mmCIF file of C-alpha atoms and ligand atoms in Angstrom:
data_model
loop_
_atom_site.group_PDB
_atom_site.id
_atom_site.type_symbol
_atom_site.label_atom_id
_atom_site.label_comp_id
_atom_site.label_asym_id
_atom_site.label_seq_id
_atom_site.Cartn_x
_atom_site.Cartn_y
_atom_site.Cartn_z
ATOM 1 C CA MET A 212 105.643 86.436 111.635
ATOM 2 C CA ILE A 213 108.817 86.196 108.870
ATOM 3 C CA ARG A 214 111.735 87.896 109.439
ATOM 4 C CA LEU A 215 113.415 88.796 106.291
ATOM 5 C CA GLY A 216 117.060 89.852 106.474
ATOM 6 C CA LEU A 217 118.404 92.192 104.172
ATOM 7 C CA LYS A 218 121.795 91.984 102.401
ATOM 8 C CA PRO A 219 124.667 94.281 103.591
ATOM 9 C CA GLY A 220 124.155 97.300 100.862
ATOM 10 C CA ARG A 221 120.661 96.946 100.337
ATOM 11 C CA GLU A 222 118.956 99.095 103.240
ATOM 12 C CA ALA A 223 119.190 102.778 100.976
ATOM 13 C CA SER A 224 115.673 102.012 99.245
ATOM 14 C CA VAL A 225 113.561 100.902 102.864
ATOM 15 C CA ALA A 226 115.548 103.695 104.799
ATOM 16 C CA ARG A 227 113.864 105.576 102.029
ATOM 17 C CA HIS A 228 110.591 104.424 102.996
ATOM 18 C CA HIS A 229 109.804 102.803 99.658
ATOM 19 C CA PRO A 230 107.498 100.216 100.289
ATOM 20 C CA TRP A 231 108.474 98.066 97.816
ATOM 21 C CA LEU A 232 111.061 95.183 98.780
ATOM 22 C CA PHE A 233 112.672 93.005 96.269
ATOM 23 C CA SER A 234 113.717 89.341 96.963
ATOM 24 C CA GLY A 235 116.875 89.795 95.451
ATOM 25 C CA ALA A 236 117.639 91.576 98.437
ATOM 26 C CA LEU A 237 117.182 89.160 100.920
ATOM 27 C CA ALA A 238 120.232 87.178 102.388
ATOM 28 C CA SER A 239 118.012 85.149 104.877
ATOM 29 C CA ARG A 240 114.397 84.613 105.638
ATOM 30 C CA ASP A 241 113.876 83.200 109.496
ATOM 31 C CA GLY A 242 110.139 82.383 110.768
ATOM 32 C CA ASP A 243 106.575 81.766 109.660
ATOM 33 C CA GLY A 244 105.228 84.250 107.113
ATOM 34 C CA SER A 245 102.083 81.814 106.925
ATOM 35 C CA ASP A 246 100.065 85.048 108.884
ATOM 36 C CA GLY A 247 100.904 87.009 106.013
ATOM 37 C CA HIS A 248 103.269 89.539 108.409
ATOM 38 C CA ALA A 249 107.252 90.620 107.413
ATOM 39 C CA GLU A 250 109.552 92.019 109.747
ATOM 40 C CA ILE A 251 112.645 93.138 107.728
ATOM 41 C CA VAL A 252 116.007 93.710 109.245
ATOM 42 C CA ASP A 253 119.237 94.863 108.278
ATOM 43 C CA PHE A 254 122.552 92.361 108.094
ATOM 44 C CA ARG A 255 122.936 93.473 112.022
ATOM 45 C CA GLY A 256 119.575 92.169 113.032
ATOM 46 C CA ARG A 257 118.251 95.873 113.142
ATOM 47 C CA ALA A 258 114.497 96.301 113.030
ATOM 48 C CA LEU A 259 113.509 98.719 109.641
ATOM 49 C CA ALA A 260 110.192 98.388 108.756
ATOM 50 C CA ARG A 261 107.213 95.768 108.417
ATOM 51 C CA GLY A 262 104.735 94.632 106.328
ATOM 52 C CA SER A 263 103.050 92.238 103.652
ATOM 53 C CA TYR A 264 104.521 89.178 103.159
ATOM 54 C CA SER A 265 104.363 87.814 99.290
ATOM 55 C CA PRO A 266 106.228 84.732 99.022
ATOM 56 C CA ASP A 267 105.480 84.308 95.430
ATOM 57 C CA SER A 268 106.313 87.276 94.340
ATOM 58 C CA GLN A 269 109.607 89.492 92.911
ATOM 59 C CA ILE A 270 108.011 91.829 95.614
ATOM 60 C CA VAL A 271 108.615 90.264 98.514
ATOM 61 C CA ALA A 272 107.202 92.529 101.160
ATOM 62 C CA ARG A 273 105.410 95.789 100.905
ATOM 63 C CA LEU A 274 106.172 97.498 103.529
ATOM 64 C CA TRP A 275 103.393 99.303 106.120
ATOM 65 C CA THR A 276 105.136 101.139 109.062
ATOM 66 C CA PHE A 277 109.127 102.393 109.521
ATOM 67 C CA ASP A 278 108.193 102.515 113.364
ATOM 68 C CA GLY A 279 108.109 98.638 114.385
ATOM 69 C CA ARG A 280 104.487 99.203 114.703
ATOM 70 C CA LEU A 281 102.342 96.056 113.441
ATOM 71 C CA ALA A 282 100.052 96.247 110.441
ATOM 72 C CA ASP A 283 96.992 95.366 112.329
ATOM 73 C CA ALA A 284 93.396 95.799 112.356
ATOM 74 C CA SER A 285 93.793 99.249 114.314
ATOM 75 C CA LEU A 286 96.701 100.491 112.242
ATOM 76 C CA PHE A 287 94.386 99.417 108.802
ATOM 77 C CA GLN A 288 91.386 101.317 110.356
ATOM 78 C CA GLU A 289 93.726 104.213 111.154
ATOM 79 C CA ARG A 290 95.054 104.786 107.456
ATOM 80 C CA PHE A 291 91.277 104.063 105.732
ATOM 81 C CA ARG A 292 90.017 107.110 107.590
ATOM 82 C CA ALA A 293 92.756 109.179 106.457
ATOM 83 C CA ALA A 294 91.790 107.798 102.600
ATOM 84 C CA ARG A 295 88.182 108.534 103.593
ATOM 85 C CA ARG A 296 89.069 111.915 104.728
ATOM 86 C CA LEU A 297 91.194 113.075 101.443
ATOM 87 C CA ARG A 298 87.819 111.343 99.512
ATOM 88 C CA GLN A 299 85.453 113.866 101.433
ATOM 89 C CA ALA A 300 87.760 116.632 100.392
ATOM 90 C CA VAL A 301 87.820 115.802 96.654
ATOM 91 C CA VAL A 302 85.389 113.960 95.119
ATOM 92 C CA PRO A 303 83.288 115.868 93.325
ATOM 93 C CA PRO A 304 79.643 116.690 93.956
ATOM 94 C CA ASP A 305 76.612 114.072 92.409
ATOM 95 C CA THR A 306 79.564 111.276 92.072
ATOM 96 C CA THR A 307 79.508 107.630 94.032
ATOM 97 C CA GLY A 308 82.086 106.048 91.610
ATOM 98 C CA PHE A 309 85.688 106.873 93.316
ATOM 99 C CA ARG A 310 88.657 105.298 94.526
ATOM 100 C CA ALA A 311 88.412 104.662 98.532
ATOM 101 C CA ILE A 312 91.907 103.435 99.053
ATOM 102 C CA ASN A 313 94.763 103.923 96.355
ATOM 103 C CA SER A 314 97.050 101.117 97.701
ATOM 104 C CA GLU A 315 100.699 103.030 98.100
ATOM 105 C CA GLY A 316 99.097 106.847 97.741
ATOM 106 C CA ASP A 317 97.280 106.077 100.835
ATOM 107 C CA LEU A 318 99.751 104.046 102.888
ATOM 108 C CA CYS A 319 98.062 100.910 101.984
ATOM 109 C CA PRO A 320 100.023 99.030 99.840
ATOM 110 C CA GLY A 321 98.307 95.969 97.781
ATOM 111 C CA VAL A 322 95.217 97.417 98.645
ATOM 112 C CA LEU A 323 92.697 98.892 96.641
ATOM 113 C CA LEU A 324 89.075 99.956 97.330
ATOM 114 C CA ASP A 325 86.873 101.351 95.027
ATOM 115 C CA ASN A 326 83.251 102.343 95.489
ATOM 116 C CA TYR A 327 80.243 102.023 92.974
ATOM 117 C CA GLY A 328 77.183 103.714 94.977
ATOM 118 C CA ASP A 329 76.217 101.101 97.684
ATOM 119 C CA THR A 330 78.600 98.432 96.902
ATOM 120 C CA ALA A 331 82.283 98.522 97.732
ATOM 121 C CA VAL A 332 85.011 95.973 95.895
ATOM 122 C CA LEU A 333 88.083 95.885 98.303
ATOM 123 C CA GLU A 334 91.064 94.517 95.763
ATOM 124 C CA LEU A 335 93.419 92.812 97.343
ATOM 125 C CA LEU A 336 96.410 92.957 94.988
ATOM 126 C CA THR A 337 99.483 90.461 96.441
ATOM 127 C CA GLY A 338 99.547 87.273 98.218
ATOM 128 C CA GLY A 339 100.513 89.063 101.468
ATOM 129 C CA THR A 340 97.152 91.648 101.590
ATOM 130 C CA GLU A 341 95.493 88.406 100.894
ATOM 131 C CA ARG A 342 96.209 86.849 104.063
ATOM 132 C CA TRP A 343 94.994 89.617 105.883
ATOM 133 C CA GLU A 344 91.598 90.051 104.155
ATOM 134 C CA SER A 345 89.384 89.720 107.135
ATOM 135 C CA ASP A 346 90.790 92.511 109.293
ATOM 136 C CA LEU A 347 91.028 94.571 106.297
ATOM 137 C CA THR A 348 87.493 93.704 105.019
ATOM 138 C CA ASP A 349 85.970 94.527 108.867
ATOM 139 C CA ALA A 350 88.361 97.569 108.583
ATOM 140 C CA ALA A 351 86.761 98.675 105.419
ATOM 141 C CA ARG A 352 83.068 98.062 106.830
ATOM 142 C CA GLU A 353 83.586 100.264 109.603
ATOM 143 C CA VAL A 354 85.244 103.128 108.141
ATOM 144 C CA PHE A 355 83.384 103.628 104.512
ATOM 145 C CA SER A 356 79.767 101.285 105.541
ATOM 146 C CA PRO A 357 79.405 100.586 102.638
ATOM 147 C CA PRO A 358 75.701 98.344 102.193
ATOM 148 C CA LYS A 359 78.065 95.596 100.423
ATOM 149 C CA ILE A 360 81.005 94.899 99.829
ATOM 150 C CA ILE A 361 82.908 92.501 97.503
ATOM 151 C CA VAL A 362 86.680 91.198 97.336
ATOM 152 C CA ARG A 363 88.274 90.647 94.916
ATOM 153 C CA ARG A 364 91.690 88.480 95.529
ATOM 154 C CA THR A 365 94.201 89.226 92.687
ATOM 155 C CA GLY A 366 97.215 88.915 94.660
ATOM 156 C CA ALA A 367 97.890 85.152 93.882
ATOM 157 C CA ASP A 368 97.026 85.637 90.164
ATOM 158 C CA ARG A 369 99.453 88.589 89.744
ATOM 159 C CA ASP A 370 102.439 86.730 91.391
ATOM 160 C CA GLY A 371 101.791 83.607 88.884
ATOM 161 C CA GLY A 372 99.972 81.775 91.776
ATOM 162 C CA SER A 373 97.349 79.157 91.214
ATOM 163 C CA ARG A 374 94.275 80.115 93.157
ATOM 164 C CA PRO A 375 91.735 81.956 89.826
ATOM 165 C CA GLU A 376 88.862 80.731 91.508
ATOM 166 C CA SER A 377 88.746 82.382 94.519
ATOM 167 C CA ARG A 378 88.692 85.824 92.673
ATOM 168 C CA ILE A 379 85.617 86.867 94.183
ATOM 169 C CA GLN A 380 85.387 85.612 97.774
ATOM 170 C CA ASN A 381 81.082 85.927 98.017
ATOM 171 C CA PRO A 382 79.938 84.306 94.496
ATOM 172 C CA GLU A 383 76.416 84.146 96.262
ATOM 173 C CA SER A 384 76.504 88.149 96.092
ATOM 174 C CA LYS A 385 76.577 87.629 92.104
ATOM 175 C CA ILE A 386 76.078 91.109 91.408
ATOM 176 C CA GLU A 387 75.444 91.467 87.255
ATOM 177 C CA VAL A 388 76.448 95.662 87.176
ATOM 178 C CA VAL A 389 76.244 97.626 89.938
ATOM 179 C CA PRO A 390 74.798 101.270 88.865
ATOM 180 C CA PHE A 391 76.854 104.515 90.116
ATOM 181 C CA THR A 392 77.026 108.152 89.406
ATOM 182 C CA GLU A 393 79.701 110.342 88.278
ATOM 183 C CA ASN A 394 79.099 114.190 88.139
ATOM 184 C CA GLY A 395 75.610 113.284 87.732
ATOM 185 C CA LEU A 396 75.990 110.758 84.810
ATOM 186 C CA ARG A 397 74.956 106.965 85.042
ATOM 187 C CA PHE A 398 77.065 103.844 85.050
ATOM 188 C CA PHE A 399 77.683 100.558 85.819
ATOM 189 C CA ALA A 400 80.338 99.100 87.079
ATOM 190 C CA ASP A 401 80.858 95.533 85.798
ATOM 191 C CA ILE A 402 82.092 93.947 88.837
ATOM 192 C CA PRO A 403 82.716 90.356 88.236
ATOM 193 C CA GLY A 404 83.184 90.632 84.722
ATOM 194 C CA GLY A 405 84.949 93.456 83.922
ATOM 195 C CA GLN A 406 88.806 95.175 83.669
ATOM 196 C CA LYS A 407 90.264 96.835 87.141
ATOM 197 C CA THR A 408 87.428 96.257 89.801
ATOM 198 C CA GLY A 409 84.795 97.183 87.106
ATOM 199 C CA PHE A 410 85.182 100.789 85.682
ATOM 200 C CA PHE A 411 88.155 102.848 84.817
ATOM 201 C CA LEU A 412 87.562 105.426 87.420
ATOM 202 C CA ASP A 413 91.118 106.519 86.875
ATOM 203 C CA GLN A 414 89.824 109.127 84.286
ATOM 204 C CA ARG A 415 87.077 111.302 85.761
ATOM 205 C CA ASP A 416 89.088 114.242 85.179
ATOM 206 C CA ASN A 417 89.790 113.549 81.447
ATOM 207 C CA ARG A 418 85.926 112.604 81.135
ATOM 208 C CA ILE A 419 85.037 116.212 82.925
ATOM 209 C CA ARG A 420 87.470 118.030 80.288
ATOM 210 C CA LEU A 421 86.146 115.985 77.346
ATOM 211 C CA GLN A 422 82.574 117.348 78.456
ATOM 212 C CA ALA A 423 83.985 120.724 78.557
ATOM 213 C CA LEU A 424 84.819 120.530 75.001
ATOM 214 C CA ALA A 425 82.811 118.430 72.888
ATOM 215 C CA ALA A 426 80.172 120.562 72.355
ATOM 216 C CA GLY A 427 78.850 120.437 68.590
ATOM 217 C CA ARG A 428 82.328 118.161 67.805
ATOM 218 C CA THR A 429 82.277 114.603 66.380
ATOM 219 C CA VAL A 430 83.524 112.570 68.732
ATOM 220 C CA LEU A 431 85.964 108.899 67.748
ATOM 221 C CA ASN A 432 86.476 107.057 71.349
ATOM 222 C CA LEU A 433 89.053 104.322 70.225
ATOM 223 C CA PHE A 434 89.601 101.809 73.169
ATOM 224 C CA SER A 435 85.933 102.626 74.342
ATOM 225 C CA TYR A 436 85.669 99.765 77.013
ATOM 226 C CA THR A 437 82.158 101.021 78.835
ATOM 227 C CA GLY A 438 81.741 104.094 76.261
ATOM 228 C CA ALA A 439 82.196 105.937 79.310
ATOM 229 C CA PHE A 440 84.305 108.984 77.292
ATOM 230 C CA SER A 441 81.089 108.829 75.100
ATOM 231 C CA VAL A 442 78.950 110.018 77.364
ATOM 232 C CA ALA A 443 80.215 112.349 78.586
ATOM 233 C CA ALA A 444 81.233 114.036 75.570
ATOM 234 C CA LEU A 445 77.062 113.507 74.555
ATOM 235 C CA ALA A 446 76.399 115.336 77.634
ATOM 236 C CA GLY A 447 78.430 118.167 76.614
ATOM 237 C CA GLY A 448 76.716 118.555 73.131
ATOM 238 C CA ALA A 449 78.935 116.263 71.082
ATOM 239 C CA GLY A 450 76.921 115.530 67.329
ATOM 240 C CA ARG A 451 78.378 112.291 67.404
ATOM 241 C CA ALA A 452 80.580 109.726 69.321
ATOM 242 C CA VAL A 453 81.411 106.805 67.972
ATOM 243 C CA ASP A 454 82.672 103.493 70.559
ATOM 244 C CA VAL A 455 85.334 101.529 68.635
ATOM 245 C CA ASP A 456 86.679 98.032 70.931
ATOM 246 C CA SER A 457 87.161 94.511 70.285
ATOM 247 C CA SER A 458 84.726 93.491 72.709
ATOM 248 C CA GLU A 459 81.316 93.020 71.887
ATOM 249 C CA ALA A 460 80.994 92.719 75.782
ATOM 250 C CA ALA A 461 82.333 96.247 76.315
ATOM 251 C CA LEU A 462 80.280 97.392 73.329
ATOM 252 C CA ASP A 463 77.144 95.956 74.752
ATOM 253 C CA LEU A 464 78.138 98.030 78.042
ATOM 254 C CA SER A 465 78.305 101.145 75.905
ATOM 255 C CA ARG A 466 74.791 100.872 74.310
ATOM 256 C CA GLN A 467 73.635 100.654 78.184
ATOM 257 C CA HIS A 468 75.518 103.474 79.132
ATOM 258 C CA ARG A 469 74.088 105.894 76.539
ATOM 259 C CA ARG A 470 70.772 104.887 76.782
ATOM 260 C CA ALA A 471 70.606 105.201 80.936
ATOM 261 C CA ASN A 472 72.055 108.649 79.868
ATOM 262 C CA GLY A 473 68.846 109.152 77.598
ATOM 263 C CA PHE A 474 70.950 109.231 74.427
ATOM 264 C CA PRO A 475 69.848 106.918 71.489
ATOM 265 C CA ALA A 476 71.841 104.101 71.035
ATOM 266 C CA GLU A 477 72.364 103.921 67.157
ATOM 267 C CA ALA A 478 74.310 101.094 65.688
ATOM 268 C CA CYS A 479 76.391 102.900 63.362
ATOM 269 C CA ASP A 480 78.172 104.459 66.806
ATOM 270 C CA PHE A 481 79.536 101.065 67.881
ATOM 271 C CA VAL A 482 82.164 99.303 65.939
ATOM 272 C CA ARG A 483 83.839 96.240 67.076
ATOM 273 C CA ALA A 484 86.741 96.051 65.660
ATOM 274 C CA ASP A 485 90.717 96.159 66.104
ATOM 275 C CA VAL A 486 92.166 99.819 66.348
ATOM 276 C CA PHE A 487 94.791 99.216 64.766
ATOM 277 C CA GLU A 488 92.726 97.664 61.418
ATOM 278 C CA ASP A 489 89.427 100.435 62.029
ATOM 279 C CA LEU A 490 92.051 103.499 61.782
ATOM 280 C CA ARG A 491 93.727 102.440 58.770
ATOM 281 C CA ARG A 492 90.209 102.126 57.174
ATOM 282 C CA ARG A 493 89.571 105.587 58.656
ATOM 283 C CA VAL A 494 92.330 106.950 57.669
ATOM 284 C CA GLU A 495 91.856 105.751 53.860
ATOM 285 C CA ALA A 496 88.545 106.898 54.333
ATOM 286 C CA ARG A 497 90.497 110.146 54.374
ATOM 287 C CA GLU A 498 87.717 110.660 57.784
ATOM 288 C CA SER A 499 87.986 113.779 59.795
ATOM 289 C CA TRP A 500 87.303 114.153 63.437
ATOM 290 C CA GLY A 501 86.342 117.564 65.870
ATOM 291 C CA ILE A 502 87.874 115.130 68.950
ATOM 292 C CA VAL A 503 89.637 111.340 69.381
ATOM 293 C CA VAL A 504 90.372 110.279 72.245
ATOM 294 C CA CYS A 505 92.682 106.977 72.177
ATOM 295 C CA ASP A 506 93.159 105.182 76.018
ATOM 296 C CA PRO A 507 94.889 101.615 75.068
ATOM 297 C CA PRO A 508 94.892 99.024 77.093
ATOM 298 C CA ALA A 509 98.738 99.139 78.538
ATOM 299 C CA PHE A 510 101.161 98.116 76.095
ATOM 300 C CA ALA A 511 103.954 97.544 78.232
ATOM 301 C CA ARG A 512 103.332 95.427 81.644
ATOM 302 C CA LYS A 513 107.015 94.796 81.906
ATOM 303 C CA ARG A 514 110.603 96.496 81.084
ATOM 304 C CA GLY A 515 111.146 94.220 78.133
ATOM 305 C CA ASP A 516 108.188 95.095 76.302
ATOM 306 C CA VAL A 517 108.768 99.123 76.368
ATOM 307 C CA PRO A 518 110.287 98.698 72.657
ATOM 308 C CA ARG A 519 107.384 96.885 71.336
ATOM 309 C CA ALA A 520 105.059 99.289 73.192
ATOM 310 C CA ALA A 521 106.582 102.366 72.359
ATOM 311 C CA ARG A 522 106.098 101.180 67.657
ATOM 312 C CA GLY A 523 102.554 100.579 69.266
ATOM 313 C CA TYR A 524 102.091 103.858 70.917
ATOM 314 C CA LYS A 525 103.303 105.466 67.754
ATOM 315 C CA ASP A 526 101.445 103.768 64.932
ATOM 316 C CA ILE A 527 98.076 104.423 66.826
ATOM 317 C CA ASN A 528 99.113 108.411 67.592
ATOM 318 C CA ARG A 529 100.135 108.735 64.382
ATOM 319 C CA LEU A 530 96.662 107.082 62.720
ATOM 320 C CA ALA A 531 94.498 108.804 65.253
ATOM 321 C CA MET A 532 96.697 112.525 64.633
ATOM 322 C CA GLU A 533 95.665 112.074 60.606
ATOM 323 C CA LEU A 534 92.120 111.756 61.659
ATOM 324 C CA VAL A 535 91.576 114.770 63.756
ATOM 325 C CA GLU A 536 90.338 117.982 61.836
ATOM 326 C CA PRO A 537 92.204 121.661 61.726
ATOM 327 C CA GLY A 538 91.598 122.751 65.161
ATOM 328 C CA GLY A 539 90.150 119.550 66.692
ATOM 329 C CA TRP A 540 91.527 117.453 69.783
ATOM 330 C CA LEU A 541 93.354 114.496 70.360
ATOM 331 C CA LEU A 542 93.223 113.098 73.998
ATOM 332 C CA THR A 543 95.809 110.153 74.061
ATOM 333 C CA CYS A 544 96.611 108.812 77.006
ATOM 334 C CA SER A 545 99.186 105.649 78.569
ATOM 335 C CA CYS A 546 98.652 103.472 81.623
ATOM 336 C CA SER A 547 101.875 101.781 81.427
ATOM 337 C CA GLY A 548 103.619 102.360 84.372
ATOM 338 C CA GLN A 549 107.062 101.045 82.357
ATOM 339 C CA ILE A 550 106.723 104.730 80.303
ATOM 340 C CA SER A 551 107.626 107.267 81.496
ATOM 341 C CA PRO A 552 105.871 111.024 80.841
ATOM 342 C CA ASP A 553 109.051 111.824 78.931
ATOM 343 C CA LEU A 554 109.268 109.175 77.018
ATOM 344 C CA PHE A 555 105.796 108.855 76.045
ATOM 345 C CA GLN A 556 105.477 112.671 74.796
ATOM 346 C CA LYS A 557 108.450 112.002 73.007
ATOM 347 C CA ILE A 558 106.612 108.927 71.002
ATOM 348 C CA VAL A 559 103.457 111.264 70.610
ATOM 349 C CA PHE A 560 105.835 113.959 69.287
ATOM 350 C CA SER A 561 107.646 111.483 66.927
ATOM 351 C CA ALA A 562 103.998 110.500 65.824
ATOM 352 C CA SER A 563 103.271 113.863 64.987
ATOM 353 C CA LEU A 564 106.345 114.025 62.554
ATOM 354 C CA ASP A 565 105.418 111.192 60.710
ATOM 355 C CA ALA A 566 101.486 112.121 60.688
ATOM 356 C CA GLY A 567 102.576 115.715 59.168
ATOM 357 C CA ARG A 568 100.531 117.609 61.847
ATOM 358 C CA SER A 569 100.881 119.940 64.165
ATOM 359 C CA PHE A 570 100.132 119.774 67.762
ATOM 360 C CA SER A 571 100.411 121.918 70.806
ATOM 361 C CA ILE A 572 99.817 120.230 74.636
ATOM 362 C CA VAL A 573 97.044 122.238 76.174
ATOM 363 C CA ALA A 574 97.037 120.003 79.225
ATOM 364 C CA ARG A 575 98.564 116.741 80.876
ATOM 365 C CA GLN A 576 96.043 115.246 82.757
ATOM 366 C CA GLY A 577 96.307 111.690 84.708
ATOM 367 C CA ALA A 578 94.239 110.046 87.602
ATOM 368 C CA GLY A 579 91.986 112.382 89.478
ATOM 369 C CA ALA A 580 92.698 113.230 93.356
ATOM 370 C CA ASP A 581 91.050 110.136 94.547
ATOM 371 C CA HIS A 582 94.337 108.252 93.258
ATOM 372 C CA PRO A 583 97.378 109.674 95.176
ATOM 373 C CA VAL A 584 100.629 108.985 94.705
ATOM 374 C CA SER A 585 102.700 108.803 97.517
ATOM 375 C CA LEU A 586 106.167 110.475 96.940
ATOM 376 C CA ASP A 587 107.441 107.278 98.503
ATOM 377 C CA CYS A 588 106.443 105.419 95.551
ATOM 378 C CA PRO A 589 106.452 107.720 92.540
ATOM 379 C CA GLU A 590 105.765 104.136 90.298
ATOM 380 C CA GLY A 591 102.141 104.770 91.425
ATOM 381 C CA GLU A 592 101.717 107.389 88.909
ATOM 382 C CA TYR A 593 101.046 105.665 85.711
ATOM 383 C CA LEU A 594 98.136 106.917 83.592
ATOM 384 C CA LYS A 595 99.176 110.080 81.717
ATOM 385 C CA GLY A 596 97.080 112.013 79.223
ATOM 386 C CA LEU A 597 98.115 114.662 76.525
ATOM 387 C CA TRP A 598 94.965 117.091 75.632
ATOM 388 C CA LEU A 599 96.572 117.838 72.240
ATOM 389 C CA SER A 600 95.302 120.716 70.400
ATOM 390 C CA ARG A 601 95.930 121.085 66.242
ATOM 391 C CA GLU A 602 96.507 123.857 64.414
ATOM 392 C CA THR A 603 94.006 125.217 62.681
HETATM 393 N N1 SAH B 794 89.166 103.792 77.337
HETATM 394 C C1 SAH B 794 88.716 102.762 78.040
HETATM 395 C C2 SAH B 794 89.342 102.044 78.784
HETATM 396 C C3 SAH B 794 89.917 101.345 78.046
HETATM 397 S S1 SAH B 794 90.378 99.813 78.733
HETATM 398 C C4 SAH B 794 87.815 103.407 79.721
HETATM 399 O O1 SAH B 794 87.848 104.886 79.495
HETATM 400 O O2 SAH B 794 87.249 103.059 79.907
HETATM 401 C C5 SAH B 794 91.048 98.658 77.344
HETATM 402 C C6 SAH B 794 89.705 98.534 76.219
HETATM 403 O O3 SAH B 794 90.372 98.116 75.269
HETATM 404 C C7 SAH B 794 89.132 97.177 76.763
HETATM 405 O O4 SAH B 794 87.842 97.455 76.118
HETATM 406 C C8 SAH B 794 89.655 96.540 75.246
HETATM 407 O O5 SAH B 794 88.377 95.287 74.852
HETATM 408 C C9 SAH B 794 89.744 97.001 74.309
HETATM 409 N N2 SAH B 794 90.983 96.606 73.393
HETATM 410 C C10 SAH B 794 92.325 96.036 73.859
HETATM 411 N N3 SAH B 794 92.958 96.120 72.697
HETATM 412 C C11 SAH B 794 92.047 96.230 71.457
HETATM 413 C C12 SAH B 794 92.427 96.268 69.951
HETATM 414 N N4 SAH B 794 93.775 96.080 69.470
HETATM 415 N N5 SAH B 794 91.487 96.716 69.490
HETATM 416 C C13 SAH B 794 90.166 97.151 69.637
HETATM 417 N N6 SAH B 794 90.183 97.202 71.259
HETATM 418 C C14 SAH B 794 91.114 96.311 71.845
#
C-alpha cells in the first residue's frame, strides 16, 4: 500500500467522495504501490480514503472507500452483489446482454462487467484495478456465476502504458463472437475485436424507442457499427433500414445480425463510406428518410478537442436534418463526456438553424438503468440522445 499525501487545501473533492484523485493534488508518495492499493491522507497525515493506485495515470487513484476499509475481496463481493440486485430489478425480459457493473456508478471505479449470454467480460480500466485482477475475477465468478469469463485489461493502454498484448488475459478461450439477446432480438458481441466490450449496450433504451416508432418508416442508420439500431427498426416494422459505416468488419456483423433475426441482408442496405461524405451525397440527391439515427464515435476525448468536436457534431447534424422528411425523426447522440448535455443541445439547435428546419425535442434518452451514474461522479453520464421530431 502506498500513502498518497495531499497538498494543503486539496481535500475538498475527497471530502465530497469524488472517486477520482488527480496527480496534481499530491504533495507526497510514500511506500510501495505495487499491490495497487493506495491510502489518501491529508497534509496532517489523517487518512481520508482508500482505493486503487495507477502511477502512470493523471487520475493517480480511484477511491473506493472513505471509512478506512480496505478494498479487498470481501468488499468486491459486497459491491458486486449490490450491482447484481440492481440488474435483477432493471434488466428487461429476454435480455442476456447488459452491463452488470458500471465502474463509479456501482462504486467500483475502474471496473466494468458486461454480460453477453453465457459470457461475462470483465474490463479493468485502470492500472490500479489491473493489479486486483485475481480478486476481482474471483468476486465476479462468485457473485454472477457466468459459465465463461474473459478479462480485458485496458488500463495500461489508457494510461499510455505499454502492454497492449495483455489486452485479453486468456487467449486460449479465444471466442470470436458471443450470442446474446436483447428484448428478444438476437445479437453477437465481438469481444476480442470489437469496440467497448463488443457491443453498445448503453443504447438499449434508444433501440426500444426506435422499434416503437419505426413501423412503415425508412431508417438511415449512420455510424451503424453492429447495425443494432437497424435490427430494432426492422423488428418494429420499418420498411427499410440502411447502415452506413466506414468499417467493413462492422458491416459484416450488421449483415449477420439481420439474418439472425430473420431479415434479409440486401447489399444496397450496407454502405461502406465516410458518413460526412455519404451525407453530402444524399443531401445533394435530395433524399428523404422517415427516421435518421446519428450515433457517432466520441468526437471529443479531451477538453482541447471540444471546439473541433462541436464543429463535427454541427456539420453532421445539419446534414442529417436535411434528410428527415416532414413529420419524421432524428435520433442524434453524443457519447463525448466533454460535451455537456447543454452544449450538445445548443450545437443541435445551431445545426437546425443552418439546415432551415424546425425540430422539437420529444425525448432525451441516455444510457439505460444498467448504467447507473453516481451523484459523487457525474462524469459517469456521458451518453446524450435527443429524439427530435420534424414539423409536418
Ligand atoms: N451507433 C453504433 C455505435 C457507433 S460506434 C451502435 O449503436 O452500435 C462508431 C462507429 O462509427 C464505428 O463502427 C466506426 O467504424 C464508425 N465510424 C467512425 N468514423 C466514421 C466515419 N467518419 N464514417 C463512417 N463511419 C465511421
